[in-house]
PDB file of C-alpha atoms and ligand atoms in Angstrom:
ATOM      1  CA  MET A   1       1.088  -1.157  17.224  1.00 95.00           C
ATOM      2  CA  ARG A   2      -1.509  -0.018  14.678  1.00 98.00           C
ATOM      3  CA  LEU A   3       0.033   1.752  11.703  1.00 98.00           C
ATOM      4  CA  VAL A   4      -0.953   3.232   8.375  1.00 98.00           C
ATOM      5  CA  PHE A   5       1.641   3.408   5.576  1.00 98.00           C
ATOM      6  CA  LEU A   6       0.699   6.253   3.260  1.00 98.00           C
ATOM      7  CA  GLY A   7       2.328   7.522   0.094  1.00 98.00           C
ATOM      8  CA  PRO A   8       2.086   7.668  -3.679  1.00 98.00           C
ATOM      9  CA  PRO A   9       1.985   4.538  -5.851  1.00 97.00           C
ATOM     10  CA  GLY A  10       5.439   2.993  -6.150  1.00 96.00           C
ATOM     11  CA  VAL A  11       7.062   4.863  -3.276  1.00 98.00           C
ATOM     12  CA  GLY A  12       7.780   1.527  -1.574  1.00 97.00           C
ATOM     13  CA  LYS A  13       4.891   1.137   0.892  1.00 98.00           C
ATOM     14  CA  GLY A  14       4.404  -2.565   0.191  1.00 97.00           C
ATOM     15  CA  THR A  15       8.126  -3.342   0.303  1.00 97.00           C
ATOM     16  CA  GLN A  16       8.585  -1.583   3.625  1.00 98.00           C
ATOM     17  CA  ALA A  17       5.267  -2.624   5.187  1.00 98.00           C
ATOM     18  CA  THR A  18       6.171  -6.279   4.557  1.00 97.00           C
ATOM     19  CA  ARG A  19       9.496  -5.833   6.362  1.00 97.00           C
ATOM     20  CA  ALA A  20       8.115  -3.815   9.269  1.00 98.00           C
ATOM     21  CA  ALA A  21       5.264  -6.279   9.741  1.00 98.00           C
ATOM     22  CA  ALA A  22       7.706  -9.210   9.885  1.00 97.00           C
ATOM     23  CA  ALA A  23       9.983  -7.312  12.277  1.00 96.00           C
ATOM     24  CA  HIS A  24       7.122  -6.598  14.670  1.00 96.00           C
ATOM     25  CA  GLY A  25       5.178  -9.864  14.290  1.00 97.00           C
ATOM     26  CA  ILE A  26       2.005  -8.163  13.081  1.00 98.00           C
ATOM     27  CA  PRO A  27       0.098  -8.599   9.800  1.00 98.00           C
ATOM     28  CA  GLN A  28       0.504  -6.317   6.805  1.00 98.00           C
ATOM     29  CA  ILE A  29      -2.909  -5.600   5.325  1.00 98.00           C
ATOM     30  CA  SER A  30      -2.688  -4.395   1.741  1.00 98.00           C
ATOM     31  CA  THR A  31      -6.041  -3.554   0.184  1.00 98.00           C
ATOM     32  CA  GLY A  32      -4.318  -3.706  -3.224  1.00 96.00           C
ATOM     33  CA  ASP A  33      -3.166  -7.298  -2.540  1.00 95.00           C
ATOM     34  CA  ILE A  34      -6.607  -8.326  -1.265  1.00 96.00           C
ATOM     35  CA  LEU A  35      -8.264  -6.852  -4.358  1.00 96.00           C
ATOM     36  CA  ARG A  36      -5.700  -8.392  -6.768  1.00 94.00           C
ATOM     37  CA  GLU A  37      -6.288 -11.796  -5.150  1.00 93.00           C
ATOM     38  CA  ALA A  38     -10.043 -11.348  -5.717  1.00 95.00           C
ATOM     39  CA  VAL A  39      -9.315 -10.458  -9.366  1.00 94.00           C
ATOM     40  CA  ARG A  40      -7.142 -13.609  -9.710  1.00 92.00           C
ATOM     41  CA  ARG A  41      -9.893 -15.785  -8.263  1.00 93.00           C
ATOM     42  CA  GLY A  42     -12.468 -14.170 -10.569  1.00 95.00           C
ATOM     43  CA  SER A  43     -14.880 -13.607  -7.657  1.00 96.00           C
ATOM     44  CA  GLU A  44     -17.766 -11.152  -7.952  1.00 93.00           C
ATOM     45  CA  LEU A  45     -15.712  -8.623  -5.965  1.00 94.00           C
ATOM     46  CA  GLY A  46     -12.705  -9.227  -8.217  1.00 95.00           C
ATOM     47  CA  VAL A  47     -14.637  -8.656 -11.441  1.00 95.00           C
ATOM     48  CA  LYS A  48     -16.082  -5.403 -10.078  1.00 94.00           C
ATOM     49  CA  ALA A  49     -12.783  -4.171  -8.559  1.00 96.00           C
ATOM     50  CA  GLY A  50     -10.731  -5.070 -11.649  1.00 96.00           C
ATOM     51  CA  GLU A  51     -12.689  -2.588 -13.756  1.00 95.00           C
ATOM     52  CA  TYR A  52     -11.501   0.256 -11.515  1.00 97.00           C
ATOM     53  CA  MET A  53      -7.956  -1.003 -10.956  1.00 97.00           C
ATOM     54  CA  ASP A  54      -7.140  -1.482 -14.643  1.00 95.00           C
ATOM     55  CA  ARG A  55      -7.783   2.195 -15.341  1.00 95.00           C
ATOM     56  CA  GLY A  56      -6.039   3.461 -12.199  1.00 96.00           C
ATOM     57  CA  ALA A  57      -9.231   4.556 -10.447  1.00 97.00           C
ATOM     58  CA  LEU A  58     -10.074   3.828  -6.832  1.00 98.00           C
ATOM     59  CA  VAL A  59     -12.456   1.025  -5.940  1.00 98.00           C
ATOM     60  CA  PRO A  60     -15.583   2.436  -4.205  1.00 97.00           C
ATOM     61  CA  ASP A  61     -15.090   3.343  -0.547  1.00 97.00           C
ATOM     62  CA  GLU A  62     -17.822   1.048   0.807  1.00 95.00           C
ATOM     63  CA  VAL A  63     -16.133  -1.987  -0.773  1.00 95.00           C
ATOM     64  CA  VAL A  64     -12.685  -1.396   0.754  1.00 97.00           C
ATOM     65  CA  VAL A  65     -14.016  -0.180   4.112  1.00 97.00           C
ATOM     66  CA  GLY A  66     -15.952  -3.440   4.430  1.00 95.00           C
ATOM     67  CA  LEU A  67     -12.851  -5.488   3.553  1.00 96.00           C
ATOM     68  CA  VAL A  68     -10.704  -3.687   6.144  1.00 97.00           C
ATOM     69  CA  ALA A  69     -13.377  -3.860   8.868  1.00 96.00           C
ATOM     70  CA  GLU A  70     -13.542  -7.624   8.422  1.00 96.00           C
ATOM     71  CA  ARG A  71      -9.784  -8.172   8.100  1.00 97.00           C
ATOM     72  CA  THR A  72      -8.789  -6.069  11.141  1.00 97.00           C
ATOM     73  CA  ALA A  73     -11.323  -7.897  13.322  1.00 96.00           C
ATOM     74  CA  ARG A  74      -9.457 -11.212  12.913  1.00 97.00           C
ATOM     75  CA  PRO A  75      -7.487 -12.577  15.881  1.00 97.00           C
ATOM     76  CA  ASP A  76      -4.061 -12.058  14.268  1.00 97.00           C
ATOM     77  CA  CYS A  77      -4.697  -8.289  14.437  1.00 97.00           C
ATOM     78  CA  VAL A  78      -4.943  -8.232  18.252  1.00 96.00           C
ATOM     79  CA  PRO A  79      -1.236  -7.278  18.679  1.00 96.00           C
ATOM     80  CA  GLY A  80      -1.542  -4.705  15.885  1.00 97.00           C
ATOM     81  CA  PHE A  81      -1.404  -4.340  12.110  1.00 98.00           C
ATOM     82  CA  ILE A  82      -0.019  -2.273   9.275  1.00 98.00           C
ATOM     83  CA  LEU A  83      -2.517  -0.896   6.792  1.00 98.00           C
ATOM     84  CA  ASP A  84      -0.802  -0.550   3.404  1.00 98.00           C
ATOM     85  CA  GLY A  85      -2.797   1.393   0.789  1.00 97.00           C
ATOM     86  CA  PHE A  86      -5.729   2.099   3.087  1.00 98.00           C
ATOM     87  CA  PRO A  87      -7.188   4.608   3.766  1.00 98.00           C
ATOM     88  CA  ARG A  88      -6.960   6.420   0.456  1.00 98.00           C
ATOM     89  CA  THR A  89      -9.807   8.932   0.617  1.00 98.00           C
ATOM     90  CA  VAL A  90     -11.130  11.218   3.336  1.00 97.00           C
ATOM     91  CA  PRO A  91     -14.334   9.109   3.725  1.00 98.00           C
ATOM     92  CA  GLN A  92     -12.160   5.969   4.153  1.00 98.00           C
ATOM     93  CA  ALA A  93     -10.082   7.730   6.829  1.00 98.00           C
ATOM     94  CA  GLN A  94     -13.224   8.861   8.617  1.00 97.00           C
ATOM     95  CA  ALA A  95     -14.646   5.335   8.487  1.00 98.00           C
ATOM     96  CA  LEU A  96     -11.378   3.982   9.907  1.00 98.00           C
ATOM     97  CA  ASP A  97     -11.401   6.584  12.710  1.00 97.00           C
ATOM     98  CA  VAL A  98     -14.968   5.536  13.669  1.00 97.00           C
ATOM     99  CA  MET A  99     -14.168   1.817  13.374  1.00 97.00           C
ATOM    100  CA  LEU A 100     -11.064   2.000  15.579  1.00 97.00           C
ATOM    101  CA  ALA A 101     -12.724   4.346  18.112  1.00 96.00           C
ATOM    102  CA  SER A 102     -15.625   1.906  18.463  1.00 97.00           C
ATOM    103  CA  ARG A 103     -13.097  -0.827  19.272  1.00 95.00           C
ATOM    104  CA  GLY A 104     -11.077   1.440  21.605  1.00 96.00           C
ATOM    105  CA  LEU A 105      -7.981   0.930  19.427  1.00 95.00           C
ATOM    106  CA  PRO A 106      -6.386   4.214  18.293  1.00 95.00           C
ATOM    107  CA  LEU A 107      -3.784   4.387  15.528  1.00 97.00           C
ATOM    108  CA  SER A 108      -0.176   4.564  16.762  1.00 97.00           C
ATOM    109  CA  ALA A 109       1.176   6.483  13.744  1.00 98.00           C
ATOM    110  CA  VAL A 110       0.799   7.208  10.047  1.00 98.00           C
ATOM    111  CA  VAL A 111       4.108   6.678   8.228  1.00 98.00           C
ATOM    112  CA  THR A 112       4.129   8.869   5.137  1.00 98.00           C
ATOM    113  CA  MET A 113       6.738   7.925   2.528  1.00 98.00           C
ATOM    114  CA  VAL A 114       8.044  10.433  -0.002  1.00 97.00           C
ATOM    115  CA  ALA A 115      10.204  10.192  -3.147  1.00 96.00           C
ATOM    116  CA  PRO A 116      10.650  12.331  -6.280  1.00 94.00           C
ATOM    117  CA  ALA A 117       8.128  11.706  -9.080  1.00 92.00           C
ATOM    118  CA  GLU A 118      10.780  10.548 -11.581  1.00 92.00           C
ATOM    119  CA  GLU A 119      11.995   7.847  -9.152  1.00 94.00           C
ATOM    120  CA  ILE A 120       8.413   6.691  -8.579  1.00 94.00           C
ATOM    121  CA  VAL A 121       7.748   6.377 -12.307  1.00 93.00           C
ATOM    122  CA  ARG A 122      11.062   4.525 -12.746  1.00 94.00           C
ATOM    123  CA  ARG A 123      10.190   2.045  -9.972  1.00 95.00           C
ATOM    124  CA  LEU A 124       6.651   1.410 -11.205  1.00 95.00           C
ATOM    125  CA  SER A 125       7.536   0.967 -14.855  1.00 92.00           C
ATOM    126  CA  SER A 126      10.297  -1.521 -14.019  1.00 94.00           C
ATOM    127  CA  ARG A 127       8.448  -3.444 -11.249  1.00 94.00           C
ATOM    128  CA  ARG A 128       7.797  -7.119 -11.918  1.00 95.00           C
ATOM    129  CA  VAL A 129       5.546  -9.417  -9.882  1.00 94.00           C
ATOM    130  CA  CYS A 130       5.053 -13.151  -9.583  1.00 94.00           C
ATOM    131  CA  PRO A 131       1.603 -14.014 -10.967  1.00 91.00           C
ATOM    132  CA  GLY A 132       1.513 -17.031  -8.632  1.00 90.00           C
ATOM    133  CA  CYS A 133       2.496 -15.762  -5.183  1.00 90.00           C
ATOM    134  CA  GLY A 134       2.426 -11.989  -5.741  1.00 89.00           C
ATOM    135  CA  ARG A 135       6.065 -11.470  -4.676  1.00 92.00           C
ATOM    136  CA  VAL A 136       7.355  -8.085  -5.878  1.00 93.00           C
ATOM    137  CA  TYR A 137      10.678  -7.554  -7.679  1.00 94.00           C
ATOM    138  CA  ALA A 138      12.525  -4.398  -8.683  1.00 93.00           C
ATOM    139  CA  GLY A 139      13.523  -4.468 -12.350  1.00 88.00           C
ATOM    140  CA  ASN A 140      15.483  -2.027 -14.493  1.00 85.00           C
ATOM    141  CA  PRO A 141      14.032   0.602 -16.818  1.00 77.00           C
ATOM    142  CA  ASP A 142      15.525  -1.209 -19.849  1.00 83.00           C
ATOM    143  CA  GLY A 143      13.478  -4.307 -18.983  1.00 78.00           C
ATOM    144  CA  SER A 144      16.408  -6.276 -17.589  1.00 86.00           C
ATOM    145  CA  GLY A 145      16.265  -7.799 -14.124  1.00 87.00           C
ATOM    146  CA  PRO A 146      14.960 -10.991 -12.565  1.00 91.00           C
ATOM    147  CA  ALA A 147      12.862 -13.130 -14.935  1.00 92.00           C
ATOM    148  CA  ALA A 148      11.514 -15.836 -12.626  1.00 96.00           C
ATOM    149  CA  CYS A 149      10.196 -15.915  -9.065  1.00 96.00           C
ATOM    150  CA  GLU A 150      12.732 -17.064  -6.449  1.00 95.00           C
ATOM    151  CA  ALA A 151       9.956 -18.732  -4.474  1.00 95.00           C
ATOM    152  CA  ASP A 152       8.045 -20.740  -7.083  1.00 95.00           C
ATOM    153  CA  GLY A 153       9.964 -20.307 -10.362  1.00 95.00           C
ATOM    154  CA  GLN A 154       7.034 -18.754 -12.246  1.00 96.00           C
ATOM    155  CA  ALA A 155       7.831 -16.235 -15.010  1.00 96.00           C
ATOM    156  CA  LEU A 156       7.518 -12.685 -13.681  1.00 95.00           C
ATOM    157  CA  ALA A 157       4.969 -10.321 -15.193  1.00 93.00           C
ATOM    158  CA  GLN A 158       4.099  -6.632 -15.186  1.00 93.00           C
ATOM    159  CA  ARG A 159       1.090  -5.513 -13.144  1.00 93.00           C
ATOM    160  CA  SER A 160      -1.801  -4.508 -15.408  1.00 90.00           C
ATOM    161  CA  ASP A 161      -1.803  -1.022 -13.820  1.00 94.00           C
ATOM    162  CA  ASP A 162       1.967  -0.468 -14.237  1.00 94.00           C
ATOM    163  CA  HIS A 163       1.704   0.837 -17.810  1.00 91.00           C
ATOM    164  CA  PRO A 164       2.610   4.498 -18.450  1.00 90.00           C
ATOM    165  CA  GLU A 165      -0.887   5.919 -19.012  1.00 92.00           C
ATOM    166  CA  VAL A 166      -2.325   4.075 -15.989  1.00 95.00           C
ATOM    167  CA  ILE A 167       0.655   5.130 -13.821  1.00 94.00           C
ATOM    168  CA  ARG A 168      -0.038   8.770 -14.745  1.00 93.00           C
ATOM    169  CA  GLU A 169      -3.696   8.348 -13.779  1.00 96.00           C
ATOM    170  CA  ARG A 170      -2.816   6.676 -10.436  1.00 96.00           C
ATOM    171  CA  LEU A 171      -0.434   9.518  -9.551  1.00 96.00           C
ATOM    172  CA  LYS A 172      -3.159  12.064 -10.367  1.00 97.00           C
ATOM    173  CA  VAL A 173      -5.688  10.153  -8.255  1.00 98.00           C
ATOM    174  CA  TYR A 174      -3.186  10.068  -5.385  1.00 98.00           C
ATOM    175  CA  GLU A 175      -2.677  13.853  -5.449  1.00 97.00           C
ATOM    176  CA  VAL A 176      -6.384  14.629  -5.581  1.00 98.00           C
ATOM    177  CA  GLN A 177      -7.915  11.955  -3.355  1.00 98.00           C
ATOM    178  CA  THR A 178      -5.196  10.586  -1.057  1.00 98.00           C
ATOM    179  CA  ALA A 179      -2.627  13.340  -0.375  1.00 98.00           C
ATOM    180  CA  PRO A 180      -5.243  15.336   1.629  1.00 97.00           C
ATOM    181  CA  LEU A 181      -5.094  12.563   4.253  1.00 98.00           C
ATOM    182  CA  ILE A 182      -1.678  13.861   5.324  1.00 98.00           C
ATOM    183  CA  GLY A 183      -3.481  16.956   6.602  1.00 97.00           C
ATOM    184  CA  HIS A 184      -6.194  14.844   8.231  1.00 96.00           C
ATOM    185  CA  TYR A 185      -3.660  12.784  10.187  1.00 98.00           C
ATOM    186  CA  GLY A 186      -1.297  15.730  10.685  1.00 97.00           C
ATOM    187  CA  ALA A 187      -4.041  17.494  12.635  1.00 97.00           C
ATOM    188  CA  LEU A 188      -4.191  14.421  14.897  1.00 95.00           C
ATOM    189  CA  GLY A 189      -0.411  14.507  15.455  1.00 96.00           C
ATOM    190  CA  LEU A 190       0.046  11.062  13.910  1.00 97.00           C
ATOM    191  CA  VAL A 191       2.209  11.760  10.835  1.00 98.00           C
ATOM    192  CA  ARG A 192       5.829  10.563  10.696  1.00 98.00           C
ATOM    193  CA  GLU A 193       7.447  11.401   7.336  1.00 98.00           C
ATOM    194  CA  VAL A 194      10.133   9.071   5.997  1.00 98.00           C
ATOM    195  CA  ASP A 195      12.392   9.659   2.987  1.00 98.00           C
ATOM    196  CA  GLY A 196      11.725   6.764   0.582  1.00 98.00           C
ATOM    197  CA  LEU A 197      14.822   7.431  -1.531  1.00 97.00           C
ATOM    198  CA  GLY A 198      17.845   5.161  -1.147  1.00 96.00           C
ATOM    199  CA  ALA A 199      18.410   1.430  -0.815  1.00 96.00           C
ATOM    200  CA  VAL A 200      15.579  -0.695   0.596  1.00 97.00           C
ATOM    201  CA  ASP A 201      17.668  -1.418   3.721  1.00 98.00           C
ATOM    202  CA  GLU A 202      18.343   2.289   4.300  1.00 98.00           C
ATOM    203  CA  VAL A 203      14.658   3.152   4.077  1.00 98.00           C
ATOM    204  CA  ALA A 204      13.828   0.219   6.381  1.00 98.00           C
ATOM    205  CA  ALA A 205      16.328   1.527   8.937  1.00 98.00           C
ATOM    206  CA  ARG A 206      14.699   4.992   8.840  1.00 98.00           C
ATOM    207  CA  ILE A 207      11.288   3.448   9.430  1.00 98.00           C
ATOM    208  CA  GLY A 208      12.698   1.261  12.200  1.00 98.00           C
ATOM    209  CA  GLN A 209      13.953   4.394  13.971  1.00 97.00           C
ATOM    210  CA  VAL A 210      10.583   6.110  13.637  1.00 97.00           C
ATOM    211  CA  LEU A 211       8.739   3.085  15.027  1.00 97.00           C
ATOM    212  CA  ALA A 212      11.202   2.698  17.907  1.00 96.00           C
ATOM    213  CA  GLY A 213      10.493   6.320  18.873  1.00 93.00           C
ATOM    214  CA  LEU A 214       6.718   5.930  19.123  1.00 93.00           C
ATOM    215  CA  PRO A 215       5.192   6.458  22.559  1.00 84.00           C
ATOM    216  CA  GLY A 216       5.067   3.239  24.567  1.00 75.00           C
ATOM    217  CA  ARG A 217       7.835   1.516  22.553  1.00 72.00           C
TER     218      ARG A 217
HETATM  219  P1  AP5 B   1      -2.065  -0.779  -4.486  1.00 91.99           P
HETATM  220  O1  AP5 B   1      -1.665  -2.157  -4.750  1.00 91.99           O
HETATM  221  O2  AP5 B   1      -2.230  -0.311  -3.092  1.00 91.99           O
HETATM  222  O3  AP5 B   1      -1.069   0.142  -5.298  1.00 91.99           O
HETATM  223  P2  AP5 B   1      -0.381   1.529  -4.961  1.00 91.99           P
HETATM  224  O4  AP5 B   1      -0.776   2.308  -3.763  1.00 91.99           O
HETATM  225  O5  AP5 B   1      -0.556   2.228  -6.238  1.00 91.99           O
HETATM  226  O6  AP5 B   1       0.994   1.127  -4.519  1.00 91.99           O
HETATM  227  P3  AP5 B   1       1.940   0.183  -5.254  1.00 91.99           P
HETATM  228  O7  AP5 B   1       1.677  -1.236  -4.861  1.00 91.99           O
HETATM  229  O8  AP5 B   1       1.943   0.483  -6.723  1.00 91.99           O
HETATM  230  O9  AP5 B   1       3.348   0.707  -4.725  1.00 91.99           O
HETATM  231  P4  AP5 B   1       4.078   0.582  -3.326  1.00 91.99           P
HETATM  232  O10 AP5 B   1       4.179   1.941  -2.720  1.00 91.99           O
HETATM  233  O11 AP5 B   1       3.518  -0.509  -2.483  1.00 91.99           O
HETATM  234  O12 AP5 B   1       5.505   0.230  -3.863  1.00 91.99           O
HETATM  235  P5  AP5 B   1       6.325  -1.164  -3.890  1.00 91.99           P
HETATM  236  O13 AP5 B   1       6.791  -1.488  -2.522  1.00 91.99           O
HETATM  237  O14 AP5 B   1       5.592  -2.208  -4.668  1.00 91.99           O
HETATM  238  O15 AP5 B   1      -3.438  -0.443  -5.241  1.00 91.99           O
HETATM  239  C1  AP5 B   1      -3.679  -0.840  -6.568  1.00 91.99           C
HETATM  240  C2  AP5 B   1      -5.099  -0.458  -6.957  1.00 91.99           C
HETATM  241  O16 AP5 B   1      -6.047  -1.140  -6.093  1.00 91.99           O
HETATM  242  C3  AP5 B   1      -5.459   1.031  -6.808  1.00 91.99           C
HETATM  243  O17 AP5 B   1      -5.073   1.785  -7.934  1.00 91.99           O
HETATM  244  C4  AP5 B   1      -6.994   0.952  -6.637  1.00 91.99           C
HETATM  245  O18 AP5 B   1      -7.629   0.732  -7.850  1.00 91.99           O
HETATM  246  C5  AP5 B   1      -7.158  -0.297  -5.772  1.00 91.99           C
HETATM  247  N1  AP5 B   1      -7.126   0.015  -4.340  1.00 91.99           N
HETATM  248  C6  AP5 B   1      -6.212  -0.433  -3.422  1.00 91.99           C
HETATM  249  N2  AP5 B   1      -6.463   0.065  -2.200  1.00 91.99           N
HETATM  250  C7  AP5 B   1      -7.577   0.846  -2.347  1.00 91.99           C
HETATM  251  C8  AP5 B   1      -8.312   1.655  -1.451  1.00 91.99           C
HETATM  252  N3  AP5 B   1      -7.969   1.759  -0.157  1.00 91.99           N
HETATM  253  N4  AP5 B   1      -9.374   2.340  -1.933  1.00 91.99           N
HETATM  254  C9  AP5 B   1      -9.749   2.232  -3.222  1.00 91.99           C
HETATM  255  N5  AP5 B   1      -9.080   1.509  -4.134  1.00 91.99           N
HETATM  256  C10 AP5 B   1      -8.009   0.814  -3.698  1.00 91.99           C
HETATM  257  O19 AP5 B   1       7.603  -0.662  -4.730  1.00 91.99           O
HETATM  258  C11 AP5 B   1       7.467  -0.323  -6.100  1.00 91.99           C
HETATM  259  C12 AP5 B   1       8.674  -0.901  -6.871  1.00 91.99           C
HETATM  260  O20 AP5 B   1       9.860  -0.245  -6.399  1.00 91.99           O
HETATM  261  C13 AP5 B   1       8.907  -2.407  -6.663  1.00 91.99           C
HETATM  262  O21 AP5 B   1       9.416  -2.971  -7.826  1.00 91.99           O
HETATM  263  C14 AP5 B   1       9.972  -2.448  -5.541  1.00 91.99           C
HETATM  264  O22 AP5 B   1      10.752  -3.638  -5.625  1.00 91.99           O
HETATM  265  C15 AP5 B   1      10.775  -1.201  -5.855  1.00 91.99           C
HETATM  266  N6  AP5 B   1      11.355  -0.560  -4.670  1.00 91.99           N
HETATM  267  C16 AP5 B   1      10.780  -0.448  -3.437  1.00 91.99           C
HETATM  268  N7  AP5 B   1      11.604   0.233  -2.609  1.00 91.99           N
HETATM  269  C17 AP5 B   1      12.706   0.574  -3.348  1.00 91.99           C
HETATM  270  C18 AP5 B   1      13.899   1.288  -3.068  1.00 91.99           C
HETATM  271  N8  AP5 B   1      14.142   1.813  -1.837  1.00 91.99           N
HETATM  272  N9  AP5 B   1      14.781   1.454  -4.062  1.00 91.99           N
HETATM  273  C19 AP5 B   1      14.558   0.957  -5.297  1.00 91.99           C
HETATM  274  N10 AP5 B   1      13.447   0.242  -5.630  1.00 91.99           N
HETATM  275  C20 AP5 B   1      12.531   0.071  -4.667  1.00 91.99           C
END
């Protein structure tokens, strides 16, 4: 099963892709996570990518296409994978189409998640992450919520791109550069829209139903 999870920042792609990947025994490949890890390590890629990420801009296509080409060629991707946050531009989608066609591995579906803008802003501005392991936590708009990571006890922090002005920029970038991909994949008959509003378990159940209904499942 080869899937793309597509949707605006904060709609819950990472939360749901992690669950679906575990349920189906396939890797979740988040370009955001890969880039943040590079930033943490201070690698050449991380220094370059961080300049874009901190202002809510997209990292250049050739950088992320190269990362995904390498990651999806690893043996753990043979049974399938979930791409979370990739592709994000028409050139990235075209590069993915060519890459998968050359390997004879078509996409199974593109799960598009939707939620009202005010809910997205609420989720992003209250999200907290573990700086050590990257685990994501939902907080509350008033700043209350979990303070330390359940896994390693580290104090939770806010992502550098989860500040109001950067959130606004990321949402704008999504509308202009990423939303057109729904048309691209719609024309290929791959889009399955899922309502991202409601409890995490409810959304997971909706996605589970969609995936169970895919051809060959
Ligand atoms: P990336 O990390 O991909 O960020 P994003 O797409 O903006 O998505 P988010 O991680 O913000 O949100 P999400 O939809 O995964 O939501 P989550 O599950 O965390 O990218 C970051 C940056 O990297 C980009 O801006 C760009 O610079 C660069 N980049 C990455 N990929 C790139 C690419 N392909 N090309 C170029 N540049 C690229 O949920 C959000 C919050 O809500 C969490 O706190 C969560 O706990 C909570 N939550 C989730 N579900 C629910 C629910 N049902 N109810 C209540 N709360 C919920």
